[in-house]
Coordinates of C-alpha atoms in Angstrom, one line a residue:
M1 CA 0.0 0.0 0.0
D2 CA 1.0 3.6 -0.6
T3 CA 1.0 6.6 1.8
Q4 CA 0.3 9.3 -0.8
T5 CA 3.1 12.0 -0.7
S6 CA 1.8 14.5 -3.3
L7 CA -0.5 17.1 -2.0
F8 CA -3.4 18.6 -3.6
R9 CA -3.8 22.2 -2.7
L10 CA -7.3 23.3 -1.5
D11 CA -8.6 26.5 -2.8
A12 CA -8.9 28.8 0.2
S13 CA -11.4 31.0 -1.6
A14 CA -13.7 28.2 -2.3
G15 CA -14.2 29.6 -5.8
D16 CA -15.4 26.2 -7.2
L17 CA -16.0 23.9 -4.2
H18 CA -18.1 21.3 -5.9
G19 CA -15.9 21.1 -9.0
E20 CA -12.8 20.8 -6.7
N21 CA -14.6 18.0 -4.7
E22 CA -15.3 16.2 -8.0
R23 CA -11.6 16.2 -8.9
L24 CA -10.6 15.0 -5.4
R25 CA -13.3 12.1 -5.6
A26 CA -11.8 11.1 -8.9
I27 CA -8.3 10.8 -7.5
G28 CA -9.2 8.1 -4.8
P29 CA -11.0 7.5 -1.5
A30 CA -8.7 9.6 0.5
V31 CA -6.5 12.3 -0.9
R32 CA -3.6 14.1 0.9
V33 CA -4.1 17.9 0.6
R34 CA -2.5 21.1 1.6
L35 CA -4.9 23.2 3.7
P36 CA -4.6 27.1 3.7
G37 CA -1.4 27.9 5.5
G38 CA 0.4 25.0 4.0
V39 CA -0.9 22.6 6.7
P40 CA -1.2 18.9 5.3
A41 CA -4.3 16.7 5.8
W42 CA -6.2 13.9 4.3
V43 CA -9.7 14.6 2.8
I44 CA -12.3 11.9 2.7
T45 CA -15.0 12.7 -0.1
R46 CA -16.9 9.5 -0.4
H47 CA -20.1 9.1 1.6
E48 CA -19.7 5.5 2.8
L49 CA -16.1 5.8 3.8
L50 CA -16.6 9.1 5.6
Q51 CA -19.5 7.6 7.5
E52 CA -17.4 4.8 8.6
L53 CA -14.5 7.1 9.6
L54 CA -16.8 9.5 11.6
A55 CA -17.5 6.6 14.0
D56 CA -14.1 4.8 13.7
P57 CA -12.5 4.3 17.1
R58 CA -9.1 4.6 15.2
T59 CA -9.7 8.4 14.9
A60 CA -9.7 11.0 17.6
K61 CA -10.6 14.7 17.9
D62 CA -8.0 15.8 20.5
P63 CA -5.1 17.6 18.7
A64 CA -2.8 16.0 21.2
H65 CA -2.8 13.1 18.7
W66 CA -1.9 15.3 15.8
S67 CA 1.8 14.8 15.0
A68 CA 2.2 18.1 13.2
W69 CA 0.7 19.9 16.2
R70 CA 3.0 18.2 18.6
A71 CA 5.9 19.0 16.4
G72 CA 5.2 22.7 16.4
E73 CA 4.5 22.7 12.7
V74 CA 1.1 24.5 12.9
P75 CA 1.5 28.3 13.2
E76 CA -0.1 30.2 15.9
G77 CA -2.0 32.4 13.5
W78 CA -3.2 29.5 11.2
P79 CA -6.6 30.5 10.0
L80 CA -8.3 27.4 11.4
I81 CA -6.4 27.3 14.6
S82 CA -9.6 28.0 16.8
M83 CA -11.5 25.1 15.2
V84 CA -9.1 22.5 16.1
T85 CA -7.8 23.8 19.5
N86 CA -10.9 25.3 21.1
P87 CA -11.5 23.3 24.4
G88 CA -14.8 21.7 24.1
M89 CA -17.0 18.9 22.5
T90 CA -15.4 19.1 19.0
T91 CA -11.8 18.6 20.5
A92 CA -12.6 16.0 23.1
D93 CA -12.9 12.2 22.9
G94 CA -14.4 9.4 25.0
E95 CA -15.6 10.2 28.5
E96 CA -14.4 13.8 28.3
H97 CA -16.6 14.3 25.2
R98 CA -19.6 12.7 26.8
R99 CA -19.2 14.7 29.9
L100 CA -19.1 18.1 27.8
R101 CA -21.8 17.0 25.5
D102 CA -24.2 16.0 28.4
L103 CA -23.9 19.5 29.8
V104 CA -25.2 21.1 26.5
T105 CA -27.7 18.3 25.5
Q106 CA -30.5 19.6 27.7
A107 CA -30.7 22.8 25.7
F108 CA -31.4 20.9 22.5
T109 CA -33.8 18.2 23.7
A110 CA -37.0 17.7 21.4
R111 CA -39.2 19.2 23.9
R112 CA -37.0 22.4 24.3
V113 CA -36.6 22.7 20.5
T114 CA -40.4 22.4 20.0
A115 CA -41.0 25.0 22.6
M116 CA -38.8 27.4 20.6
R117 CA -41.2 27.3 17.6
P118 CA -43.3 30.4 18.7
R119 CA -40.2 32.4 19.2
V120 CA -38.7 31.4 15.8
E121 CA -42.0 32.3 14.1
A122 CA -42.2 35.6 15.7
I123 CA -38.6 36.6 14.7
T124 CA -39.3 35.4 11.2
L125 CA -42.5 37.6 11.0
R126 CA -40.5 40.6 12.2
L127 CA -37.8 40.2 9.7
L128 CA -40.3 39.7 6.8
D129 CA -42.1 42.9 8.0
A130 CA -38.7 44.7 7.9
L131 CA -38.0 43.4 4.5
A132 CA -41.3 44.6 3.2
E133 CA -40.7 48.1 4.4
R134 CA -37.6 48.2 2.2
G135 CA -39.9 48.4 -0.9
G136 CA -38.8 47.3 -4.4
D137 CA -35.0 47.7 -4.3
A138 CA -32.8 44.8 -4.2
V139 CA -32.1 43.4 -0.6
D140 CA -29.4 41.1 0.5
L141 CA -31.4 38.1 2.0
R142 CA -28.4 36.6 3.6
R143 CA -27.6 39.8 5.6
H144 CA -31.1 40.9 6.3
F145 CA -33.0 37.5 6.7
A146 CA -30.8 34.4 6.8
Y147 CA -28.4 35.8 9.3
P148 CA -30.5 37.7 11.9
L149 CA -33.0 34.8 12.4
P150 CA -30.5 32.1 13.7
M151 CA -28.4 34.8 15.4
A152 CA -31.4 35.9 17.4
V153 CA -32.3 32.4 18.3
I154 CA -28.8 31.4 19.5
G155 CA -28.4 34.8 21.1
D156 CA -31.6 34.1 23.1
L157 CA -30.4 30.6 24.1
L158 CA -27.0 31.9 25.3
G159 CA -28.2 35.2 26.9
V160 CA -26.2 37.3 24.5
P161 CA -27.4 41.0 24.5
E162 CA -28.9 42.0 21.1
E163 CA -26.6 45.0 20.6
R164 CA -23.7 42.4 20.5
F165 CA -25.1 40.2 17.8
D166 CA -23.3 42.0 14.8
E167 CA -19.9 41.9 16.7
F168 CA -20.3 38.2 17.4
R169 CA -21.3 37.5 13.9
N170 CA -18.3 39.4 12.4
L171 CA -15.9 37.4 14.8
S172 CA -17.5 34.1 13.8
V173 CA -17.1 35.1 10.1
S174 CA -13.4 35.7 10.8
L175 CA -12.9 32.4 12.6
T176 CA -14.3 30.3 9.8
S177 CA -12.6 32.2 7.0
S178 CA -9.7 30.4 5.3
V179 CA -8.1 33.7 4.1
T180 CA -7.9 35.6 7.4
P181 CA -4.4 37.0 8.1
S182 CA -2.5 35.5 11.0
E183 CA -2.6 38.8 13.0
E184 CA -6.4 39.0 12.5
T185 CA -6.8 35.4 13.6
I186 CA -5.0 36.0 16.8
A187 CA -6.9 39.3 17.5
T188 CA -10.2 37.6 16.8
Q189 CA -9.5 34.8 19.2
R190 CA -8.7 37.4 21.9
R191 CA -11.7 39.5 21.2
L192 CA -14.2 36.7 21.1
H193 CA -12.7 35.3 24.4
A194 CA -13.0 38.7 26.0
L195 CA -16.5 39.2 24.9
L196 CA -17.6 35.8 26.2
T197 CA -15.7 36.3 29.5
D198 CA -17.8 39.4 29.9
L199 CA -21.0 37.5 29.2
V200 CA -20.0 34.9 31.8
A201 CA -19.4 37.6 34.4
A202 CA -22.7 39.2 33.7
R203 CA -24.5 35.9 34.0
R204 CA -22.7 35.0 37.2
E205 CA -23.9 38.1 38.7
R206 CA -27.5 37.9 37.3
P207 CA -28.2 34.2 36.3
G208 CA -31.1 33.5 34.0
E209 CA -32.8 30.6 32.2
D210 CA -30.1 30.6 29.4
L211 CA -27.6 28.0 28.6
T212 CA -24.7 30.2 29.7
S213 CA -26.1 30.4 33.2
H214 CA -26.6 26.7 33.2
L215 CA -23.1 26.0 32.1
I216 CA -21.8 28.5 34.8
A217 CA -23.8 26.5 37.5
A218 CA -22.1 23.4 36.2
R219 CA -18.8 25.1 36.6
D220 CA -19.2 26.6 39.9
D221 CA -21.4 24.2 41.7
G222 CA -20.0 20.8 40.6
D223 CA -16.6 21.8 39.1
R224 CA -17.6 19.7 36.1
L225 CA -16.5 22.4 33.6
S226 CA -13.2 24.2 33.6
E227 CA -13.1 27.9 32.7
P228 CA -11.4 27.2 29.4
E229 CA -14.1 24.5 28.7
L230 CA -16.9 27.0 29.6
I231 CA -15.6 29.7 27.1
G232 CA -14.8 27.0 24.5
T233 CA -18.4 25.6 24.7
L234 CA -19.8 29.0 24.4
I235 CA -17.8 29.7 21.2
L236 CA -18.8 26.4 19.7
V237 CA -22.5 26.9 20.3
L238 CA -22.3 30.5 19.1
V239 CA -20.4 29.9 15.9
A240 CA -22.0 26.6 14.9
G241 CA -25.4 27.5 16.2
H242 CA -26.0 30.5 13.9
G243 CA -23.4 29.7 11.1
T244 CA -24.8 26.4 10.0
T245 CA -28.4 27.6 9.9
L246 CA -27.4 30.9 8.2
N247 CA -25.8 28.9 5.3
L248 CA -28.7 26.4 5.2
I249 CA -31.3 29.1 4.8
T250 CA -29.1 31.1 2.3
N251 CA -28.3 28.0 0.2
A252 CA -32.0 26.7 0.1
T253 CA -33.3 30.1 -0.9
A254 CA -30.7 30.4 -3.8
A255 CA -31.4 26.8 -4.9
L256 CA -35.2 27.6 -5.1
L257 CA -34.7 30.9 -6.8
T258 CA -32.6 29.1 -9.6
H259 CA -34.8 26.0 -9.9
P260 CA -38.2 27.2 -10.8
A261 CA -39.8 23.8 -11.3
Q262 CA -38.6 22.8 -7.7
R263 CA -39.9 26.1 -6.4
A264 CA -43.3 25.6 -8.0
A265 CA -43.6 22.1 -6.5
V266 CA -43.1 23.2 -3.1
T267 CA -45.0 26.5 -3.1
T268 CA -48.1 24.8 -4.6
G269 CA -47.9 22.1 -2.0
R270 CA -47.0 19.1 -4.3
L271 CA -43.9 18.5 -2.3
P272 CA -43.2 19.3 1.3
W273 CA -40.9 22.0 2.7
D274 CA -38.9 19.5 4.6
A275 CA -37.8 18.1 1.3
V276 CA -36.2 21.3 0.5
V277 CA -34.4 21.4 3.8
E278 CA -33.0 17.9 3.5
E279 CA -32.1 18.2 -0.3
T280 CA -30.2 21.5 0.4
L281 CA -28.4 19.8 3.3
R282 CA -27.3 17.0 0.9
W283 CA -26.8 19.1 -2.2
D284 CA -25.2 22.2 -0.9
S285 CA -24.1 21.4 2.6
P286 CA -23.7 24.4 5.0
V287 CA -20.4 22.9 6.0
A288 CA -17.9 22.2 3.3
H289 CA -15.0 20.5 5.1
F290 CA -14.9 20.1 8.8
P291 CA -11.6 20.0 10.7
L292 CA -10.2 17.7 12.1
R293 CA -9.7 14.2 13.1
Y294 CA -6.5 12.4 13.8
A295 CA -5.4 8.8 13.0
L296 CA -4.7 6.8 16.1
D297 CA -3.1 4.1 14.1
D298 CA -2.3 3.5 10.4
I299 CA -5.5 3.3 8.6
P300 CA -5.7 1.4 5.2
L301 CA -8.2 3.0 2.8
G302 CA -8.1 1.1 -0.6
T303 CA -4.7 1.8 -2.2
V304 CA -3.6 4.3 0.4
V305 CA -2.8 4.4 4.0
I306 CA -3.4 7.3 6.4
P307 CA -0.4 7.2 8.7
R308 CA -0.9 7.4 12.5
G309 CA -0.9 11.0 13.7
E310 CA -2.0 12.6 10.6
A311 CA -5.1 14.8 10.2
I312 CA -8.3 13.9 8.5
L313 CA -10.8 16.4 7.0
A314 CA -14.4 15.4 6.8
S315 CA -15.8 16.6 3.4
Y316 CA -19.5 16.9 4.0
A317 CA -20.1 18.9 0.8
A318 CA -18.4 16.2 -1.2
A319 CA -20.1 13.3 0.4
G320 CA -23.5 14.9 -0.3
R321 CA -22.8 14.6 -4.0
D322 CA -21.2 11.3 -4.2
P323 CA -22.7 9.3 -7.1
G324 CA -21.8 6.1 -5.2
R325 CA -24.4 7.1 -2.6
F326 CA -26.9 9.3 -4.4
G327 CA -26.8 8.1 -8.0
A328 CA -25.6 9.4 -11.2
D329 CA -27.7 12.6 -10.8
A330 CA -26.1 13.4 -7.4
A331 CA -24.9 16.8 -8.6
E332 CA -28.6 17.8 -9.5
F333 CA -30.9 19.6 -7.0
D334 CA -34.0 17.5 -6.9
I335 CA -36.4 17.8 -4.0
A336 CA -38.4 14.8 -5.3
R337 CA -35.6 12.3 -5.0
P338 CA -35.8 9.7 -2.4
R339 CA -34.1 10.8 0.8
P340 CA -31.2 8.5 2.0
K341 CA -29.6 10.0 5.0
H342 CA -26.9 12.5 4.3
L343 CA -24.0 13.4 6.6
S344 CA -24.3 17.2 6.8
F345 CA -24.8 17.2 10.5
G346 CA -22.2 14.5 11.0
H347 CA -22.5 11.0 12.2
G348 CA -21.5 9.0 15.3
P349 CA -20.6 10.5 18.6
H350 CA -20.0 14.0 17.4
Y351 CA -23.4 14.3 15.5
C352 CA -24.5 17.8 15.6
L353 CA -26.6 18.6 18.8
G354 CA -28.3 21.5 17.0
A355 CA -29.6 19.6 14.0
A356 CA -33.2 19.6 15.1
L357 CA -33.0 23.4 15.8
A358 CA -31.6 24.2 12.4
R359 CA -34.3 22.1 10.7
L360 CA -36.9 24.0 12.7
E361 CA -35.6 27.4 11.8
A362 CA -35.3 26.7 8.1
G363 CA -38.5 24.8 8.0
I364 CA -40.3 28.0 9.3
A365 CA -38.2 30.6 7.5
L366 CA -38.3 29.3 4.0
P367 CA -42.1 28.8 3.4
A368 CA -42.7 32.1 5.3
L369 CA -40.4 33.9 2.9
F370 CA -41.8 32.5 -0.2
R371 CA -45.4 33.0 0.9
R372 CA -44.7 36.6 1.8
F373 CA -42.9 37.3 -1.4
P374 CA -44.2 35.0 -4.1
H375 CA -42.4 37.1 -6.9
L376 CA -39.0 36.9 -5.2
E377 CA -36.2 36.8 -7.7
L378 CA -32.4 36.9 -7.7
A379 CA -31.2 40.5 -8.5
V380 CA -28.0 39.1 -10.2
P381 CA -27.2 36.0 -12.4
R382 CA -26.4 33.0 -10.3
A383 CA -22.9 33.0 -11.6
E384 CA -22.2 36.4 -10.1
L385 CA -22.8 35.1 -6.5
V386 CA -19.5 35.0 -4.7
P387 CA -18.6 32.1 -2.5
V388 CA -17.7 32.6 1.2
P389 CA -13.9 32.3 1.2
S390 CA -13.7 29.3 3.5
I391 CA -13.0 25.6 3.3
V392 CA -15.3 25.1 6.3
S393 CA -18.3 27.4 5.7
N394 CA -20.1 26.7 2.4
S395 CA -22.4 29.5 1.1
V396 CA -22.3 32.8 -0.7
Q397 CA -21.2 36.1 0.7
T398 CA -24.4 38.0 -0.4
L399 CA -27.7 37.0 -1.8
P400 CA -29.2 40.0 -3.6
A401 CA -32.9 39.6 -4.5
T402 CA -35.9 41.8 -5.5
L403 CA -38.9 41.1 -3.3
Y404 CA -41.5 41.8 -6.0
G405 CA -39.8 40.7 -9.3
R406 CA -38.2 42.9 -11.9

């Protein structure tokens, strides 16, 4: 067997994410790539193989198992540094992971998510009213609809003051960008840590019913959560809690605006709105590649071997269009297709806790948007929409649309 030595350089700007994924998939089941900043990793683009590795005990999430990290080969200002070193669920394994996950799980139970429905509906209505007040000019649906809805929901959940929403959002964008300069990456980490430290101090003084207050109680009363874990968990919930849903709503809206037959099928009731949500998750996953896992042993994959200690990148966007799983038309958006399970919320022990909440928000926002503005159109050709410059976050930077047609 061969441990691949040539490196495929991932495009940090994500200018052609799906085309790049097709090229990677054609190379083999696992491809050694160069991440932004020159950091090497293995990318997994095939659905079946990725599903197996996501639950494989031969992989871990703790960067202590990453040979490049231990050797000091990952620079401090690496654009994705926070995503692989942030203390919390996504960088913990085994019992530590279960302990941290259990502390957050209660905020995302089916009962609590269902109870959020009236609040999500109220926020959606307010945002649609605000859009209507803008009149006939083009409006950025990402900035003025897809973003403020999940930010308000996750802000409520964490107890973040509304006046801080935009600042948290900007820091989140910086953290997930693949082109952030090293000095900005370091400054972003410090600023986000300071803001959340302030939030913790405020909630310690005036506890509420929010998740932050609950995590503080776990930290202070039972010593089950260290201070770095507390801040790290808040960062995770904040960034993942609004970013995934922001991209999901944006990508689904763009898909419907560029697929008129699919739009007609759902707006006339011939097909359900949850089909739009699930097909968007498969076809244009909100997360492109998620970093990182590490091989605890040499892992043979077909004709290649991922050596012990090397990093593995989970390519959810590529797996969603794998013809081996979804057929020869996997690259087509089709809400009428049979819906085998996708991997856009992960698989195994690290399956996304917020999946049900993201589905709830998108399932409310999308039909409400198209009911309120039945003549909604893109204001620019689809080819002019610019991708978010990230190998992690998959969407477009803006979604300009005219509310009443042109």
